[in-house]
Amino acid sequence: MHVLLSAADLAAGIDRLSAAVRESVEGRPLTIVGVLTGSIVVVSDLIRRLEGPIRLGMVWASSYRGTATRPGRLEMRLDQLPDLSGQDVLVVDDIFDSGRTLEALLAELRGRGAARVRSLVLLRKQGRSEVAIAPDFVGFEIPDLFVVGYGLDFDGGWRHLPHIAVLDPQDIAAIRAGRPPHDAANVSTPGASGLSRP
Ligand code: IMP
Ligand code: MG
């Protein structure tokens, strides 16, 4: 397990993304639609750097089961969404992998009368897209590796890490066998994220 993007890298990425969104919205009202559960950290960091009238709604989507690292059947729940008619909407997700989640969500949201629906992802895995759509805003292009932290999980764990870490195949095998990844203690401490230790 090793750090791919430090907390400082991620903060700089959120600064870039929020500047790009602010510039494109130009003070008009914006409805952010976050995709639970992985987007909670990027959504909370992003909305605090946006200006102008912002509304927030959350949907839930998942295509993972337990310790799988490739997507399965997509499930979505959109029952907590506010009324989107006439709204400028920005869907925010943690990562664009096959693109199936975003493709399905955009189709659903476009059927709800929004004036405009765009999308933002913190991470995009290179060479994995299976769809014709692409996100409008991308924080970081990353290699085809399984990553955790900053909202992203493996089998429900690791979402709380302040950085993005790569789970190597031997880490995944260890977790599946009920053992911790080899240097998890190092990765989960603040020191590994670029912050100073107390
Ligand atoms: P897609 O539908 O294949 O684009 O997958 C998007 C969803 O899969 C994301 O919202 C994540 O929840 C999950 N996902 C894809 N790759 C990873 C990863 O490397 N780590 C953790 N979750 C991932
Ligand atoms: Mg997700």
XYZ file of N, CA, C and O and ligand atoms in Angstrom:
816
model
N 0.857 -1.187 0.000
C 0.000 0.000 0.000
C 0.899 1.245 0.000
O 1.768 1.356 0.846
N 0.678 2.133 -0.971
C 1.504 3.341 -0.978
C 0.677 4.572 -1.375
O -0.374 4.444 -2.008
N 1.184 5.735 -0.979
C 0.446 6.983 -1.218
C 0.596 7.396 -2.685
O 1.710 7.495 -3.199
N -0.529 7.624 -3.364
C -0.508 8.093 -4.751
C -0.687 9.607 -4.803
O 0.003 10.295 -5.557
N -1.644 10.125 -4.008
C -1.891 11.570 -3.949
C -1.957 11.972 -2.477
O -2.792 11.446 -1.724
N -1.100 12.904 -2.072
C -1.059 13.335 -0.676
C -2.235 14.271 -0.384
O -2.900 14.770 -1.315
N -2.440 14.543 0.894
C -3.494 15.493 1.275
C -3.243 16.855 0.621
O -4.191 17.532 0.200
N -1.970 17.245 0.507
C -1.646 18.538 -0.126
C -1.959 18.499 -1.628
O -2.494 19.466 -2.184
N -1.643 17.365 -2.288
C -1.993 17.211 -3.718
C -3.505 17.361 -3.905
O -3.978 18.027 -4.837
N -4.269 16.702 -3.012
C -5.730 16.709 -3.142
C -6.286 18.114 -2.913
O -7.190 18.552 -3.637
N -5.724 18.825 -1.937
C -6.190 20.200 -1.675
C -5.937 21.080 -2.899
O -6.793 21.893 -3.283
N -4.775 20.903 -3.545
C -4.474 21.688 -4.753
C -5.443 21.311 -5.881
O -5.897 22.172 -6.645
N -5.766 20.020 -5.985
C -6.723 19.563 -7.000
C -8.108 20.146 -6.773
O -8.779 20.572 -7.721
N -8.547 20.196 -5.517
C -9.866 20.771 -5.201
C -9.867 22.275 -5.505
O -10.858 22.815 -6.003
N -8.755 22.937 -5.248
C -8.646 24.370 -5.601
C -8.828 24.557 -7.110
O -9.568 25.433 -7.553
N -8.142 23.716 -7.901
C -8.256 23.823 -9.366
C -9.683 23.547 -9.818
O -10.240 24.273 -10.644
N -10.282 22.481 -9.276
C -11.644 22.115 -9.679
C -12.641 23.208 -9.304
O -13.503 23.572 -10.105
N -12.523 23.741 -8.089
C -13.502 24.750 -7.654
C -13.345 26.024 -8.484
O -14.346 26.662 -8.827
N -12.118 26.378 -8.854
C -11.914 27.564 -9.696
C -12.567 27.350 -11.063
O -13.229 28.252 -11.599
N -12.409 26.154 -11.626
C -12.996 25.860 -12.945
C -14.523 25.880 -12.875
O -15.188 26.408 -13.774
N -15.089 25.323 -11.805
C -16.556 25.317 -11.666
C -17.064 26.744 -11.473
O -18.031 27.162 -12.133
N -16.413 27.503 -10.598
C -16.837 28.901 -10.365
C -16.835 29.688 -11.661
O -17.766 30.424 -11.972
N -15.769 29.504 -12.461
C -15.647 30.251 -13.713
C -16.772 29.886 -14.681
O -17.323 30.751 -15.361
N -17.139 28.603 -14.722
C -18.158 28.186 -15.699
C -19.565 28.551 -15.241
O -20.460 28.686 -16.058
N -19.781 28.703 -13.947
C -21.124 28.974 -13.422
C -21.401 30.484 -13.357
O -22.553 30.919 -13.483
N -20.357 31.259 -13.172
C -20.440 32.730 -13.156
C -21.524 33.255 -12.224
O -22.310 34.128 -12.597
N -21.589 32.692 -11.028
C -22.502 33.238 -10.012
C -23.947 32.781 -10.120
O -24.774 33.140 -9.286
N -24.282 31.989 -11.180
C -25.658 31.503 -11.295
C -25.889 30.378 -10.281
O -24.944 29.713 -9.846
N -27.164 30.127 -9.919
C -27.443 29.057 -8.958
C -26.991 27.702 -9.500
O -27.113 27.428 -10.696
N -26.465 26.866 -8.608
C -25.960 25.549 -9.009
C -26.466 24.507 -8.012
O -26.418 24.720 -6.803
N -26.961 23.405 -8.543
C -27.349 22.278 -7.690
C -26.302 21.192 -7.824
O -26.102 20.638 -8.911
N -25.623 20.905 -6.713
C -24.636 19.824 -6.677
C -25.368 18.539 -6.331
O -26.164 18.508 -5.383
N -25.107 17.476 -7.100
C -25.664 16.156 -6.775
C -24.493 15.221 -6.508
O -23.761 14.830 -7.429
N -24.268 14.899 -5.242
C -23.175 14.016 -4.849
C -23.613 12.566 -4.919
O -24.781 12.246 -4.686
N -22.659 11.684 -5.256
C -22.959 10.251 -5.373
C -22.413 9.541 -4.126
O -21.197 9.465 -3.921
N -23.345 9.074 -3.292
C -22.950 8.345 -2.083
C -22.422 6.975 -2.446
O -22.920 6.367 -3.376
N -21.427 6.441 -1.733
C -20.917 7.067 -0.525
C -19.569 7.737 -0.797
O -19.142 8.628 -0.061
N -18.913 7.330 -1.874
C -17.525 7.718 -2.088
C -17.274 9.198 -2.286
O -16.168 9.679 -2.061
N -18.314 9.977 -2.690
C -18.059 11.386 -3.008
C -18.155 12.305 -1.795
O -17.970 13.511 -1.936
N -18.431 11.769 -0.599
C -18.719 12.680 0.529
C -17.555 13.621 0.827
O -17.778 14.770 1.160
N -16.312 13.161 0.695
C -15.185 14.029 1.064
C -14.962 15.087 -0.014
O -14.804 16.271 0.286
N -14.995 14.671 -1.278
C -14.787 15.656 -2.348
C -15.937 16.664 -2.363
O -15.712 17.870 -2.519
N -17.167 16.215 -2.125
C -18.305 17.149 -2.094
C -18.120 18.160 -0.972
O -18.279 19.367 -1.173
N -17.760 17.677 0.222
C -17.671 18.606 1.352
C -16.520 19.589 1.154
O -16.631 20.762 1.506
N -15.412 19.142 0.571
C -14.309 20.076 0.315
C -14.666 21.046 -0.810
O -14.364 22.238 -0.739
N -15.309 20.535 -1.851
C -15.621 21.366 -3.026
C -16.631 22.471 -2.698
O -16.413 23.635 -3.040
N -17.737 22.118 -2.039
C -18.812 23.120 -1.853
C -18.350 24.283 -0.987
O -18.822 25.396 -1.155
N -17.362 24.028 -0.105
C -16.877 25.128 0.735
C -15.960 26.068 -0.022
O -15.577 27.107 0.489
N -15.579 25.702 -1.237
C -14.765 26.601 -2.058
C -15.564 27.205 -3.214
O -14.997 27.859 -4.077
N -16.868 26.951 -3.247
C -17.698 27.535 -4.304
C -18.396 28.773 -3.765
O -18.726 28.845 -2.586
N -18.635 29.734 -4.634
C -19.366 30.937 -4.235
C -20.703 30.942 -4.955
O -20.912 30.198 -5.893
N -21.594 31.843 -4.527
C -22.886 31.956 -5.180
C -23.854 30.952 -4.609
O -23.493 30.130 -3.782
N -25.119 31.000 -5.074
C -26.139 30.121 -4.515
C -25.890 28.663 -4.887
O -25.822 28.319 -6.074
N -25.743 27.816 -3.864
C -25.480 26.389 -4.065
C -26.562 25.604 -3.334
O -26.860 25.887 -2.170
N -27.155 24.617 -4.026
C -28.024 23.649 -3.349
C -27.331 22.298 -3.435
O -26.526 22.057 -4.338
N -27.639 21.426 -2.494
C -26.971 20.121 -2.452
C -27.998 19.003 -2.317
O -28.882 19.066 -1.465
N -27.887 18.006 -3.184
C -28.689 16.785 -3.053
C -27.755 15.599 -3.167
O -26.648 15.728 -3.706
N -28.168 14.446 -2.639
C -27.332 13.252 -2.724
C -28.136 12.108 -3.347
O -29.332 11.969 -3.101
N -27.467 11.324 -4.163
C -28.041 10.074 -4.667
C -27.116 8.955 -4.210
O -26.004 9.217 -3.742
N -27.563 7.740 -4.347
C -26.728 6.606 -3.944
C -26.567 5.694 -5.158
O -27.523 5.450 -5.893
N -25.346 5.271 -5.400
C -25.103 4.324 -6.496
C -24.008 3.362 -6.081
O -23.052 3.754 -5.396
N -24.135 2.109 -6.463
C -23.084 1.141 -6.163
C -23.090 0.021 -7.185
O -24.137 -0.458 -7.597
N -21.881 -0.374 -7.583
C -21.784 -1.520 -8.496
C -20.764 -2.517 -7.948
O -20.285 -3.366 -8.666
N -20.457 -2.379 -6.649
C -19.438 -3.251 -6.042
C -20.047 -4.160 -4.991
O -20.999 -3.812 -4.336
N -19.467 -5.320 -4.848
C -19.883 -6.270 -3.810
C -18.658 -6.688 -3.034
O -17.758 -7.328 -3.605
N -18.597 -6.338 -1.761
C -17.551 -6.821 -0.878
C -16.158 -6.559 -1.398
O -15.793 -5.425 -1.680
N -15.382 -7.616 -1.574
C -13.961 -7.453 -1.902
C -13.684 -7.548 -3.406
O -12.546 -7.775 -3.799
N -14.705 -7.346 -4.261
C -14.449 -7.314 -5.708
C -13.756 -5.994 -6.062
O -13.979 -4.982 -5.408
N -12.918 -6.003 -7.086
C -12.286 -4.755 -7.533
C -12.714 -4.392 -8.954
O -12.175 -3.472 -9.547
N -13.670 -5.140 -9.497
C -14.240 -4.786 -10.786
C -15.743 -4.661 -10.604
O -16.347 -5.393 -9.814
N -16.382 -3.708 -11.335
C -17.796 -3.453 -11.103
C -18.706 -4.614 -11.475
O -18.418 -5.376 -12.397
N -19.805 -4.722 -10.738
C -20.857 -5.688 -11.051
C -22.110 -4.938 -11.465
O -22.016 -3.881 -12.083
N -23.284 -5.451 -11.095
C -24.539 -4.816 -11.519
C -24.745 -3.496 -10.767
O -24.566 -3.427 -9.551
N -25.114 -2.458 -11.515
C -25.268 -1.120 -10.934
C -26.634 -0.978 -10.262
O -27.656 -1.288 -10.858
N -26.623 -0.501 -9.008
C -27.868 -0.172 -8.301
C -27.864 1.317 -8.017
O -26.827 1.865 -7.633
N -29.016 1.975 -8.167
C -29.087 3.421 -7.913
C -30.322 3.733 -7.081
O -31.364 3.086 -7.241
N -30.203 4.724 -6.211
C -31.357 5.246 -5.462
C -31.345 6.756 -5.565
O -30.390 7.398 -5.144
N -32.401 7.310 -6.158
C -32.457 8.754 -6.379
C -33.613 9.393 -5.621
O -33.994 10.519 -5.911
N -34.170 8.695 -4.611
C -35.393 9.178 -3.963
C -35.167 10.398 -3.061
O -36.112 11.039 -2.662
N -33.920 10.740 -2.729
C -33.664 11.905 -1.860
C -33.366 13.176 -2.651
O -32.967 14.180 -2.078
N -33.533 13.111 -3.976
C -33.177 14.275 -4.807
C -34.179 15.414 -4.689
O -35.384 15.177 -4.677
N -33.703 16.676 -4.636
C -34.637 17.797 -4.737
C -35.157 17.924 -6.181
O -34.636 17.267 -7.081
N -36.154 18.788 -6.367
C -36.696 19.042 -7.707
C -35.606 19.695 -8.558
O -35.019 20.690 -8.165
N -35.339 19.124 -9.739
C -34.248 19.626 -10.581
C -34.738 20.473 -11.752
O -33.929 20.956 -12.541
N -36.060 20.686 -11.877
C -36.541 21.350 -13.094
C -35.956 22.763 -13.219
O -35.975 23.548 -12.279
N -35.390 23.007 -14.388
C -34.786 24.302 -14.699
C -33.435 24.540 -14.047
O -32.846 25.613 -14.207
N -32.926 23.571 -13.288
C -31.683 23.785 -12.529
C -30.433 23.525 -13.368
O -30.439 22.719 -14.297
N -29.369 24.218 -12.973
C -28.024 23.930 -13.474
C -27.444 22.914 -12.488
O -27.274 23.223 -11.308
N -27.187 21.694 -12.971
C -26.827 20.581 -12.078
C -25.389 20.135 -12.330
O -24.947 20.060 -13.477
N -24.677 19.856 -11.236
C -23.328 19.293 -11.340
C -23.280 18.009 -10.518
O -23.381 18.045 -9.286
N -23.157 16.872 -11.218
C -23.022 15.576 -10.540
C -21.571 15.409 -10.117
O -20.662 15.619 -10.929
N -21.357 15.041 -8.858
C -19.991 14.909 -8.338
C -19.759 13.484 -7.861
O -20.482 12.988 -6.989
N -18.762 12.810 -8.445
C -18.420 11.465 -7.985
C -16.926 11.387 -7.673
O -16.148 12.259 -8.074
N -16.571 10.328 -6.941
C -15.178 10.172 -6.526
C -14.288 9.768 -7.698
O -13.204 10.321 -7.890
N -14.734 8.798 -8.506
C -13.844 8.246 -9.537
C -14.649 7.789 -10.748
O -15.769 7.310 -10.619
N -14.054 7.984 -11.914
C -14.626 7.521 -13.181
C -13.773 6.332 -13.609
O -12.587 6.474 -13.905
N -14.375 5.141 -13.574
C -13.638 3.916 -13.893
C -14.161 3.409 -15.244
O -13.676 3.858 -16.288
N -15.173 2.539 -15.272
C -15.773 2.151 -16.551
C -16.646 3.283 -17.104
O -16.925 3.331 -18.299
N -17.103 4.168 -16.222
C -17.994 5.257 -16.630
C -19.460 4.874 -16.601
O -20.329 5.717 -16.854
N -19.771 3.600 -16.262
C -21.169 3.132 -16.285
C -22.036 3.870 -15.261
O -23.203 4.159 -15.523
N -21.467 4.155 -14.076
C -22.241 4.837 -13.029
C -22.646 6.228 -13.512
O -23.824 6.602 -13.448
N -21.681 6.980 -14.003
C -21.964 8.351 -14.427
C -22.902 8.362 -15.632
O -23.819 9.184 -15.704
N -22.696 7.451 -16.559
C -23.562 7.378 -17.739
C -25.021 7.180 -17.316
O -25.925 7.890 -17.782
N -25.261 6.225 -16.407
C -26.626 5.927 -15.967
C -27.209 7.097 -15.173
O -28.370 7.472 -15.350
N -26.400 7.700 -14.316
C -26.893 8.819 -13.500
C -27.238 10.023 -14.366
O -28.269 10.670 -14.157
N -26.378 10.334 -15.333
C -26.643 11.492 -16.202
C -27.942 11.275 -16.972
O -28.752 12.199 -17.106
N -28.170 10.056 -17.450
C -29.411 9.760 -18.181
C -30.622 9.971 -17.266
O -31.615 10.586 -17.663
N -30.543 9.489 -16.028
C -31.638 9.652 -15.061
C -31.905 11.135 -14.782
O -33.046 11.587 -14.783
N -30.820 11.892 -14.527
C -30.982 13.287 -14.118
C -31.465 14.145 -15.278
O -32.226 15.095 -15.088
N -31.028 13.792 -16.496
C -31.471 14.573 -17.668
C -32.957 14.379 -17.925
O -33.582 15.227 -18.542
N -33.511 13.268 -17.449
C -34.949 13.032 -17.609
C -35.779 13.776 -16.587
O -36.996 13.607 -16.526
N -35.160 14.575 -15.734
C -35.891 15.249 -14.660
C -35.991 16.754 -14.861
O -36.159 17.510 -13.903
N -35.828 17.196 -16.123
C -36.131 18.589 -16.440
C -35.069 19.612 -16.096
O -35.331 20.818 -16.122
N -33.850 19.167 -15.766
C -32.788 20.138 -15.464
C -32.435 20.924 -16.721
O -32.528 20.405 -17.838
N -32.042 22.196 -16.538
C -31.651 23.022 -17.685
C -30.333 22.523 -18.255
O -30.111 22.518 -19.466
N -29.415 22.113 -17.346
C -28.105 21.653 -17.783
C -27.596 20.665 -16.743
O -27.727 20.905 -15.547
N -27.021 19.539 -17.201
C -26.430 18.573 -16.273
C -24.996 18.316 -16.705
O -24.742 17.860 -17.812
N -24.060 18.647 -15.813
C -22.655 18.356 -16.092
C -22.104 17.484 -14.983
O -22.793 17.200 -13.995
N -20.856 17.051 -15.135
C -20.311 16.106 -14.151
C -18.872 16.449 -13.797
O -18.122 17.000 -14.612
N -18.524 16.091 -12.578
C -17.172 16.315 -12.053
C -16.747 15.053 -11.320
O -17.523 14.485 -10.558
N -15.531 14.611 -11.576
C -14.967 13.495 -10.799
C -13.598 13.912 -10.269
O -12.860 14.642 -10.926
N -13.285 13.428 -9.074
C -11.960 13.715 -8.526
C -10.895 12.977 -9.328
O -9.867 13.534 -9.674
N -11.155 11.682 -9.619
C -10.152 10.837 -10.278
C -10.736 10.210 -11.536
O -11.926 9.901 -11.584
N -9.884 10.028 -12.545
C -10.293 9.224 -13.714
C -9.192 8.218 -13.994
O -8.034 8.583 -14.155
N -9.593 6.921 -14.049
C -8.619 5.862 -14.362
C -8.389 5.821 -15.854
O -9.341 5.750 -16.631
N -7.136 5.853 -16.240
C -6.819 5.884 -17.657
C -7.070 4.523 -18.313
O -6.807 3.478 -17.709
N -7.587 4.578 -19.541
C -7.742 3.376 -20.352
C -8.837 2.434 -19.901
O -8.846 1.260 -20.273
N -9.808 2.887 -19.103
C -10.832 1.992 -18.567
C -12.234 2.315 -19.076
O -13.150 1.522 -18.874
N -12.429 3.478 -19.714
C -13.788 3.887 -20.057
C -14.452 2.919 -21.034
O -13.840 2.470 -22.002
N -15.722 2.583 -20.743
C -16.523 1.712 -21.624
C -17.707 2.484 -22.195
O -18.636 1.882 -22.721
N -17.696 3.810 -22.054
C -18.871 4.601 -22.443
C -18.467 5.761 -23.355
O -17.292 6.104 -23.454
N -19.484 6.358 -23.984
C -19.217 7.462 -24.920
C -19.124 8.806 -24.218
O -18.594 9.756 -24.781
N -19.633 8.885 -22.988
C -19.584 10.169 -22.270
C -18.253 10.335 -21.544
O -17.551 9.357 -21.294
N -17.926 11.597 -21.216
C -16.727 11.882 -20.410
C -17.100 12.966 -19.405
O -17.941 13.816 -19.698
N -16.492 12.940 -18.200
C -16.816 13.981 -17.224
C -16.352 15.357 -17.707
O -15.356 15.470 -18.425
N -17.092 16.408 -17.311
C -16.736 17.767 -17.728
C -15.539 18.308 -16.951
O -14.774 19.101 -17.468
N -15.411 17.894 -15.693
C -14.299 18.345 -14.849
C -13.624 17.119 -14.237
O -14.305 16.264 -13.676
N -12.294 17.031 -14.363
C -11.531 15.899 -13.814
C -10.403 16.462 -12.943
O -9.641 17.323 -13.389
N -10.306 15.961 -11.699
C -9.249 16.426 -10.805
C -7.895 15.853 -11.172
O -6.927 16.579 -11.397
N -7.815 14.526 -11.244
C -6.540 13.843 -11.509
C -6.775 12.635 -12.410
O -7.699 11.862 -12.178
N -5.901 12.473 -13.414
C -5.848 11.232 -14.202
C -4.939 10.268 -13.440
O -3.834 10.652 -13.051
N -5.401 9.032 -13.226
C -4.563 8.076 -12.492
C -4.422 6.786 -13.299
O -5.271 6.482 -14.140
N -3.361 5.999 -13.048
C -3.228 4.718 -13.741
C -4.297 3.723 -13.294
O -4.994 3.963 -12.305
N -4.417 2.604 -14.018
C -5.432 1.587 -13.723
C -5.007 0.763 -12.501
O -4.514 -0.357 -12.629
N -5.196 1.358 -11.321
C -4.853 0.724 -10.046
C -6.053 0.869 -9.126
O -6.854 1.784 -9.315
N -6.173 -0.011 -8.124
C -7.284 0.128 -7.185
C -6.845 1.046 -6.055
O -5.850 0.799 -5.395
N -7.610 2.129 -5.856
C -7.210 3.140 -4.875
C -8.250 3.280 -3.767
O -9.438 3.004 -3.976
N -7.772 3.703 -2.597
C -8.655 3.922 -1.440
C -8.287 5.253 -0.783
O -7.217 5.807 -1.019
N -9.186 5.712 0.090
C -8.950 6.934 0.856
C -9.693 8.123 0.278
O -10.209 8.070 -0.837
N -9.799 9.203 1.063
C -10.479 10.426 0.650
C -11.885 10.097 0.120
O -12.341 10.615 -0.887
N -12.551 9.161 0.808
C -13.911 8.769 0.431
C -13.998 7.424 -0.252
O -15.018 6.737 -0.168
N -12.930 7.003 -0.938
C -12.976 5.732 -1.689
C -12.683 4.559 -0.751
O -11.804 4.643 0.106
N -13.386 3.443 -0.980
C -13.261 2.305 -0.063
C -12.829 1.033 -0.764
O -12.899 0.904 -1.993
N -12.377 0.083 0.054
C -12.278 -1.312 -0.372
C -13.018 -2.126 0.677
O -12.638 -2.087 1.859
N -14.101 -2.815 0.268
C -14.917 -3.604 1.179
C -15.350 -2.774 2.395
O -15.340 -3.269 3.521
N -15.673 -1.502 2.172
C -16.203 -0.654 3.240
C -15.144 0.060 4.069
O -15.481 0.959 4.851
N -13.880 -0.287 3.915
C -12.833 0.326 4.737
C -12.030 1.367 3.980
O -12.161 1.503 2.760
N -11.228 2.111 4.709
C -10.213 3.047 4.201
C -10.747 4.376 3.705
O -9.979 5.220 3.261
N -12.046 4.606 3.810
C -12.589 5.872 3.292
C -12.037 7.076 4.034
O -12.028 8.186 3.505
N -11.627 6.895 5.275
C -11.252 8.016 6.139
C -9.832 8.521 5.901
O -9.447 9.549 6.453
N -9.024 7.819 5.101
C -7.646 8.278 4.874
C -7.669 9.686 4.265
O -8.459 9.946 3.361
N -6.783 10.593 4.710
C -6.776 11.952 4.159
C -6.088 12.039 2.805
O -6.082 13.088 2.168
N -5.496 10.910 2.351
C -4.808 10.875 1.060
C -5.397 9.723 0.232
O -6.200 8.942 0.725
N -4.949 9.610 -1.032
C -5.324 8.479 -1.888
C -4.155 7.499 -1.881
O -3.021 7.877 -2.196
N -4.450 6.244 -1.506
C -3.421 5.206 -1.473
C -3.773 4.102 -2.463
O -4.945 3.837 -2.728
N -2.743 3.480 -3.031
C -2.935 2.352 -3.948
C -2.947 1.063 -3.141
O -2.071 0.849 -2.299
N -3.949 0.214 -3.401
C -3.951 -1.140 -2.830
C -3.312 -2.057 -3.862
O -3.873 -2.286 -4.932
N -2.138 -2.578 -3.558
C -1.468 -3.499 -4.469
C -2.166 -4.866 -4.414
O -2.855 -5.160 -3.442
N -1.967 -5.695 -5.461
C -2.623 -7.012 -5.455
C -2.327 -7.815 -4.179
O -3.218 -8.493 -3.658
N -1.099 -7.695 -3.639
C -0.814 -8.471 -2.409
C -1.559 -7.910 -1.203
O -1.913 -8.651 -0.294
N -1.828 -6.569 -1.209
C -2.645 -5.977 -0.137
C -4.068 -6.533 -0.213
O -4.680 -6.867 0.798
N -4.592 -6.575 -1.455
C -5.962 -7.052 -1.651
C -6.067 -8.518 -1.217
O -6.994 -8.897 -0.509
N -5.068 -9.320 -1.596
C -5.060 -10.731 -1.193
C -4.997 -10.841 0.336
O -5.698 -11.666 0.941
N -4.186 -9.983 0.980
C -4.062 -10.019 2.445
C -5.388 -9.666 3.107
O -5.836 -10.350 4.034
N -6.052 -8.615 2.609
C -7.326 -8.192 3.204
C -8.373 -9.292 3.014
O -9.129 -9.608 3.942
N -8.398 -9.898 1.814
C -9.366 -10.981 1.572
C -9.131 -12.143 2.517
O -10.057 -12.852 2.895
N -7.850 -12.349 2.913
C -7.516 -13.448 3.827
C -7.643 -13.013 5.290
O -7.294 -13.770 6.189
N -8.117 -11.773 5.523
C -8.339 -11.327 6.895
C -7.115 -10.740 7.569
O -7.117 -10.517 8.778
N -6.045 -10.466 6.784
C -4.843 -9.857 7.371
C -4.773 -8.386 6.940
O -5.276 -8.031 5.874
N -4.115 -7.524 7.735
C -3.966 -6.122 7.306
C -2.962 -6.011 6.172
O -2.057 -6.843 6.073
N -3.071 -4.994 5.288
C -2.050 -4.786 4.260
C -0.693 -4.534 4.899
O -0.635 -4.056 6.035
N 0.401 -4.847 4.195
C 1.704 -4.916 4.839
C 2.152 -3.640 5.523
O 2.746 -3.684 6.574
N 1.880 -2.473 4.954
C 2.307 -1.249 5.631
C 1.134 -0.331 5.932
O 1.225 0.873 5.855
N 0.009 -0.955 6.307
C -1.191 -0.171 6.598
C -0.967 0.785 7.762
O -1.481 1.896 7.768
N -0.169 0.367 8.758
C 0.059 1.216 9.928
C 0.716 2.517 9.493
O 0.321 3.603 9.909
N 1.668 2.414 8.587
C 2.348 3.602 8.094
C 1.398 4.488 7.293
O 1.328 5.691 7.491
N 0.640 3.863 6.407
C -0.227 4.640 5.520
C -1.343 5.339 6.284
O -1.725 6.446 5.934
N -1.859 4.722 7.355
C -3.020 5.315 8.020
C -2.638 6.394 9.036
O -3.500 6.979 9.647
N -1.341 6.660 9.229
C -0.970 7.720 10.166
C -0.896 9.060 9.443
O -0.664 9.108 8.233
N -1.082 10.174 10.171
C -1.006 11.488 9.532
C 0.342 11.734 8.861
O 0.409 12.405 7.852
N 1.415 11.156 9.376
C 2.738 11.398 8.817
C 2.836 11.033 7.351
O 3.494 11.722 6.565
N 2.122 9.982 6.939
C 2.206 9.528 5.548
C 1.481 10.472 4.600
O 1.669 10.405 3.402
N 0.636 11.346 5.099
C -0.127 12.222 4.223
C 0.561 13.563 4.005
O 0.011 14.439 3.370
N 1.731 13.728 4.568
C 2.438 14.987 4.390
C 2.195 15.955 5.546
O 2.740 17.051 5.570
N 1.368 15.576 6.509
C 1.144 16.428 7.681
C 2.187 16.076 8.741
O 2.672 14.959 8.796
N 2.522 17.031 9.593
C 3.526 16.729 10.611
C 2.893 15.931 11.761
O 1.715 16.082 12.060
N 3.690 15.081 12.353
C 3.222 14.308 13.505
C 3.174 15.207 14.732
O 3.938 16.152 14.833
N 2.257 14.925 15.695
C 2.200 15.747 16.903
C 3.478 15.613 17.722
O 4.128 14.599 17.674
P -17.667 3.030 -12.870
O -19.156 2.929 -12.929
O -16.986 1.774 -13.351
O -17.102 4.278 -13.488
O -17.264 3.037 -11.363
C -17.430 4.121 -10.595
C -17.577 3.693 -9.139
O -16.798 2.509 -8.843
C -17.025 4.781 -8.289
O -18.046 5.652 -7.884
C -16.441 4.017 -7.118
O -17.430 3.857 -6.132
C -16.091 2.654 -7.647
N -14.635 2.492 -7.944
C -14.054 2.388 -9.167
N -12.722 2.270 -9.067
C -12.440 2.301 -7.732
C -11.207 2.249 -6.990
O -10.083 2.161 -7.514
N -11.341 2.318 -5.628
C -12.534 2.438 -5.002
N -13.708 2.510 -5.666
C -13.656 2.450 -7.027
Mg -19.049 5.384 -6.017
